[in-house]
Each structure stands twice: as C-alpha cells, then as structure tokens.
Short mmCIF file of C-alpha atoms in Angstrom, two decimals:
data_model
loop_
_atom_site.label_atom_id
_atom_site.label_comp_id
_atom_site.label_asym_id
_atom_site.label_seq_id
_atom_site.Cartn_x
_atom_site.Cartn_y
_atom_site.Cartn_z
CA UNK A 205 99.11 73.86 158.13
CA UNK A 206 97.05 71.51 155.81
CA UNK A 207 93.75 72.45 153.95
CA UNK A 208 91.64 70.43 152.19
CA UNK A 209 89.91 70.41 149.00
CA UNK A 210 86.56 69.40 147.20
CA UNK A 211 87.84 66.45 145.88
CA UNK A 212 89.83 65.37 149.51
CA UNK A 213 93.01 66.03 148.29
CA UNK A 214 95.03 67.74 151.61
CA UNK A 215 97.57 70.71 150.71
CA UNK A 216 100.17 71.03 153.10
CA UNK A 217 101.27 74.83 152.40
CA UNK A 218 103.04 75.68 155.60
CA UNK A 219 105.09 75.21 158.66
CA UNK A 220 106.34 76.22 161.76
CA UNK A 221 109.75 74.65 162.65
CA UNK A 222 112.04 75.60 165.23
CA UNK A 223 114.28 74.28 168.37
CA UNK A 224 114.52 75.50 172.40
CA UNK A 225 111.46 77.96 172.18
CA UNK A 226 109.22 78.30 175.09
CA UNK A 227 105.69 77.50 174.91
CA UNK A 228 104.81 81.08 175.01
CA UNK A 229 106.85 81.81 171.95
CA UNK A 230 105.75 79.06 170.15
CA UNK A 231 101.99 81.02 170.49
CA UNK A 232 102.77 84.09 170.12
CA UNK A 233 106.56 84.97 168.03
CA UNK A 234 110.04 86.68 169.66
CA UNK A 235 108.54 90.45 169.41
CA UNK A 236 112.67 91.49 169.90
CA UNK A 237 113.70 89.19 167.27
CA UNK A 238 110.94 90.02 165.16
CA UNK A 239 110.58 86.02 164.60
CA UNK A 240 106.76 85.09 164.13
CA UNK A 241 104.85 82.89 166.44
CA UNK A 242 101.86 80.51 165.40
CA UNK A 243 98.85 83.08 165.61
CA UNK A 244 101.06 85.52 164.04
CA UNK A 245 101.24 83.12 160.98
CA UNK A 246 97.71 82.12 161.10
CA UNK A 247 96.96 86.05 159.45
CA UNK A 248 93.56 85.51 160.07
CA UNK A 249 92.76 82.22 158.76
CA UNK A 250 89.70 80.34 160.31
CA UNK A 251 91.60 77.12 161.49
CA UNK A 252 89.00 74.18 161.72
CA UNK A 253 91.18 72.13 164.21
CA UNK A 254 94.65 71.88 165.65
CA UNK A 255 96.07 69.03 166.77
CA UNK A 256 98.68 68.41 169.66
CA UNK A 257 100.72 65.14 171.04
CA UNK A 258 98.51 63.71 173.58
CA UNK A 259 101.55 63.02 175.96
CA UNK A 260 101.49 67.11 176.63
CA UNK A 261 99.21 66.42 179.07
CA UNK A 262 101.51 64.54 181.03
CA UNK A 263 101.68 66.85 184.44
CA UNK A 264 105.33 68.06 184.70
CA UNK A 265 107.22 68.79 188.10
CA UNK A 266 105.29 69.85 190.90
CA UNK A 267 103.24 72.58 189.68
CA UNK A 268 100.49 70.54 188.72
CA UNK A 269 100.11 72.11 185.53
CA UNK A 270 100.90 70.06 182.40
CA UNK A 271 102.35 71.40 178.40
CA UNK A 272 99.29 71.35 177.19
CA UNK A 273 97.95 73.91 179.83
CA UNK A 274 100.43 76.27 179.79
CA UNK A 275 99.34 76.38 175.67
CA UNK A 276 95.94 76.85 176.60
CA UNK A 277 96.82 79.39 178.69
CA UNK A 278 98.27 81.82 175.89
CA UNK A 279 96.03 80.56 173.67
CA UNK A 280 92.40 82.16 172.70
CA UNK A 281 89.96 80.32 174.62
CA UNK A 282 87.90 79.46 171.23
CA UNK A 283 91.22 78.09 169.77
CA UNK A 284 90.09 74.37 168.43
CA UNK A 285 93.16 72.89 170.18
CA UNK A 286 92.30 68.60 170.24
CA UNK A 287 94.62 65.86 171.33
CA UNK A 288 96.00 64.31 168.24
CA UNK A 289 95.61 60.33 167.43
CA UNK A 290 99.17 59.13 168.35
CA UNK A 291 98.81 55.68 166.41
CA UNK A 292 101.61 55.05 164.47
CA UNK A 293 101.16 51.99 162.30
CA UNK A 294 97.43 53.27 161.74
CA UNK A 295 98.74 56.68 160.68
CA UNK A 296 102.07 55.94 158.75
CA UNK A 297 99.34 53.45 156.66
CA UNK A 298 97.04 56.71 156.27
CA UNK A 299 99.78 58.90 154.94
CA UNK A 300 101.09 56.50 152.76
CA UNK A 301 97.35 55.94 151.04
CA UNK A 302 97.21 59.92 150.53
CA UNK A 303 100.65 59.32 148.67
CA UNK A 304 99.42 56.72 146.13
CA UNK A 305 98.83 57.18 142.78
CA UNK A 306 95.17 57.88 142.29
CA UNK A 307 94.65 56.05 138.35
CA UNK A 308 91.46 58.86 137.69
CA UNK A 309 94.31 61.94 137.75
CA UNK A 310 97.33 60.00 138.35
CA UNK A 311 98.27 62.37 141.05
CA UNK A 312 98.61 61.22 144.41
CA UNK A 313 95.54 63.07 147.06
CA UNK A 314 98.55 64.82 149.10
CA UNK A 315 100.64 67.77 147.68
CA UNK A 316 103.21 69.72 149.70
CA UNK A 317 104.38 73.09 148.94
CA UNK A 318 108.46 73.50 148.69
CA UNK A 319 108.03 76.16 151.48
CA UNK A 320 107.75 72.94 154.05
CA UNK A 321 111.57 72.67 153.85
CA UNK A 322 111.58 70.44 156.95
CA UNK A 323 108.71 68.43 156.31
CA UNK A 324 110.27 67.53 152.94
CA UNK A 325 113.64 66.71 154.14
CA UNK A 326 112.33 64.28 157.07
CA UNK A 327 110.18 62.61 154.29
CA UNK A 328 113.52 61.53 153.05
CA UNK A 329 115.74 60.44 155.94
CA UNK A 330 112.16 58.64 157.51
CA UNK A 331 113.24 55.36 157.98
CA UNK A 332 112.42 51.80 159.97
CA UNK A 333 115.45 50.32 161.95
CA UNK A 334 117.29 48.37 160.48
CA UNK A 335 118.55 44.33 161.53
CA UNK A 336 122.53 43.99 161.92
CA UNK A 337 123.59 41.66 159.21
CA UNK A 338 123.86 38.81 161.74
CA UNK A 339 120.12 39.66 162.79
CA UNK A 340 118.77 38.87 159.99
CA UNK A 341 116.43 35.83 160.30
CA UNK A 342 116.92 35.21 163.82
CA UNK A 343 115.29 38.43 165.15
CA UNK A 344 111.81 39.93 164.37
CA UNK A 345 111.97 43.30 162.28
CA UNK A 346 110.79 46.08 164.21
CA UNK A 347 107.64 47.70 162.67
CA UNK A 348 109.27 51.17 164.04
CA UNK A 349 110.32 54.26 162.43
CA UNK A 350 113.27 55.28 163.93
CA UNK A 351 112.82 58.01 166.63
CA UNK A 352 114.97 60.73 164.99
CA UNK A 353 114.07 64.08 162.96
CA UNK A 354 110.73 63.16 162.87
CA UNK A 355 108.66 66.24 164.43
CA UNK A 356 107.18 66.83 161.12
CA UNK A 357 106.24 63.82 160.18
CA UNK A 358 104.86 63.43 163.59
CA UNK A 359 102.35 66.57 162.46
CA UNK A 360 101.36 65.14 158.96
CA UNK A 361 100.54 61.98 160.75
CA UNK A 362 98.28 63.35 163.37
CA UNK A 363 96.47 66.12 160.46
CA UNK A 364 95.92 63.65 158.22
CA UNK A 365 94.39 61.05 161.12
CA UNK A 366 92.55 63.91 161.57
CA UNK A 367 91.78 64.93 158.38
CA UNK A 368 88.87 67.62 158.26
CA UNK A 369 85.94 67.01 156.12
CA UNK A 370 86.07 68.81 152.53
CA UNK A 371 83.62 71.44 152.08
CA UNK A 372 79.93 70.07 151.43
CA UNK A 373 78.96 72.55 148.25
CA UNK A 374 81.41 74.12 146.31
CA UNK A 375 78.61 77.17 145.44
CA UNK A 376 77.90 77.70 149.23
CA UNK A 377 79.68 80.48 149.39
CA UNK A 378 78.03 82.25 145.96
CA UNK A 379 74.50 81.75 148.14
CA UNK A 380 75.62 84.21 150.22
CA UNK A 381 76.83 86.69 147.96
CA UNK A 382 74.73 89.32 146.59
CA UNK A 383 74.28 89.17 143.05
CA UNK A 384 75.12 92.85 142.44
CA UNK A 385 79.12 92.28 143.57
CA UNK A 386 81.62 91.81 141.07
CA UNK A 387 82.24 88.58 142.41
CA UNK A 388 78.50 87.50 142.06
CA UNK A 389 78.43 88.19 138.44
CA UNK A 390 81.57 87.08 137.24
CA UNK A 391 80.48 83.26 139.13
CA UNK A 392 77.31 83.59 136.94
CA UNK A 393 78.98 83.87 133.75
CA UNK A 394 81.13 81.32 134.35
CA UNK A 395 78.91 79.29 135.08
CA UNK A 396 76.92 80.15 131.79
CA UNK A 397 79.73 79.16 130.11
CA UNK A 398 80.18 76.08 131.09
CA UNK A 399 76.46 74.92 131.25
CA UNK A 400 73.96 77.84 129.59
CA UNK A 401 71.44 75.19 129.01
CA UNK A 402 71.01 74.17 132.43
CA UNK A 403 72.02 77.54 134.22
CA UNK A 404 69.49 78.63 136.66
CA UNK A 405 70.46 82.21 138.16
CA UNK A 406 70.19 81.68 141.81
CA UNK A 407 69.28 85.32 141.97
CA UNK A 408 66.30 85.59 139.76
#
C-alpha cells in the first residue's frame, strides 16, 4: 500500500506477502487460521486504485475464465482494480528518480516503512545478470533484472508507474468541517499562528 503526499512524496507503509494462497484468500484472509486477507487489511481505507500484472488476464485451462476474473469475482464490484503498466526499463527508471536525493530537503520523494520487511529485503538482493568473466566484451549486457524474489519490487514498480495524483488543496477537507468541531477550531488557530495578518476565517 503506497499513499501519497502534498508535496508527491509516495509512503509505502504496508504489505501483503505470502506464498501458495488461493485467489480467494488472497481477497478475503484464512478465517481458520485467523491470517488476514487484503480487504481485511484495507480497515476501511478509501483505496484510489489497485493495480494488478496485466498477464492475469491470460485465460487459464479450459474454463474460459482468466486470474484476473476469478479476483473480480470475490472482489466488491466498485473495487478500482486496473491492469498495471508492466514496462520494466520505464519503471525501474521511475523508481530510481523517486530514490534520488532531492537538493531542496535532501531526502529522496520515496520513504518505506520497516514494516515492508519483504519489500526491503528484495531492494537489496535486486540485481541485473551478470556476464561470465569470459563474456565480458564479446557479449551485450542484458538490461534485465534477474527474475528472482522480485514480487515486491514488481508492486512498487507498477504503484509508482501509476502513481496517484497528490491531493489538490491541503484545506479541502477544513471546507467541509463545521466551524463549531474541535477540529474546526483548533485548524483556525493554527493557522492564526502561523499567518494572523493574512488569516481570513473561512467561517465568518
């Protein structure tokens, strides 16, 4: 799960990694083994988009029904599951541009929380193949990561080809809060503390 923020930095702050479930698990947890399922994690949270490999809607055996169906299928029907952009020199560049040093805050515009335990360790082993030693200027490099551990880098590539817009007015949401909730006033002094000159109350 990524969100993003007012300035476009992307927060990855959680994931969902495990091996041999079936699609239906995936969606919705192992009730018996009280193990959590995608929705279950969600808690509520208004996802903009999801993104999903493309090549799961490659039509499997001879029931003419493909992965990505059978996820549809458990799936609510308003869930904002798109195909994700599968281009991997495009999106390795992408990441890798969120990971530079930005000179304003040197901080890079990607953060990931240590919770993402897997997504941290593939960053490390991530890799392009290697030439033999007698390879080496007879044979073209191959610009290809190797095809190993790489599910969740797979996912940060395709979220952040994807990236969501960041939110278009940070004091959106204070419109549509009533000035009379705690919430309300404590934005307005704030923000008379930062600026009373040029405060307007919204409210008045």
């Amino acid at each position: 799960w990524g969100a993003v923020d007012y300035d476009e930095n992307i927060y990855i702050y959680r994931e969902f990694y495990e091996r041999e479930w079936l699609i239906e698990e995936i969606v919705r947890g192992k009730k018996k083994e009280n193990k959590a399922g995608v929705l279950s994690l969600m808690k509520g949270e208004k996802i903009e988009q999801a993104r999903m490999d493309p090549s799961t809607r490659a039509v499997r055996g001879t029931s003419g029904l493909s992965d990505w169906d059978t996820y549809c299928d458990h799936l609510p029907k308003d869930f904002p599951l798109l195909p994700a952009n599968n281009e991997k020199t495009a999106g390795i560049d992408r990441v890798k541009s969120y990971l530079k040093i930005n000179p304003k805050t040197n901080k890079p515009r990607l953060f990931i929380f240590n919770s993402c335990t897997n997504l941290i360790d593939e960053f490390t082993k991530y890799r392009y193949k290697e030439l033999t030693h007698g390879q080496h200027g007879k044979v073209n490099e191959r610009e290809e990561p190797v095809k190993c551990d790489d599910h969740a880098m797979d996912a940060i590539r395709y979220l952040i080809m994807s990236r969501p817009e960041p939110p278009k007015e940070e004091d959106n949401i204070w419109n549509r809060i009533k000035y009379s909730s705690l919430e309300g006033a404590i934005h307005r002094e704030l923000k008379d503390l930062k600026n009373p000159k040029n405060y307007k109350d919204p409210w008045e």
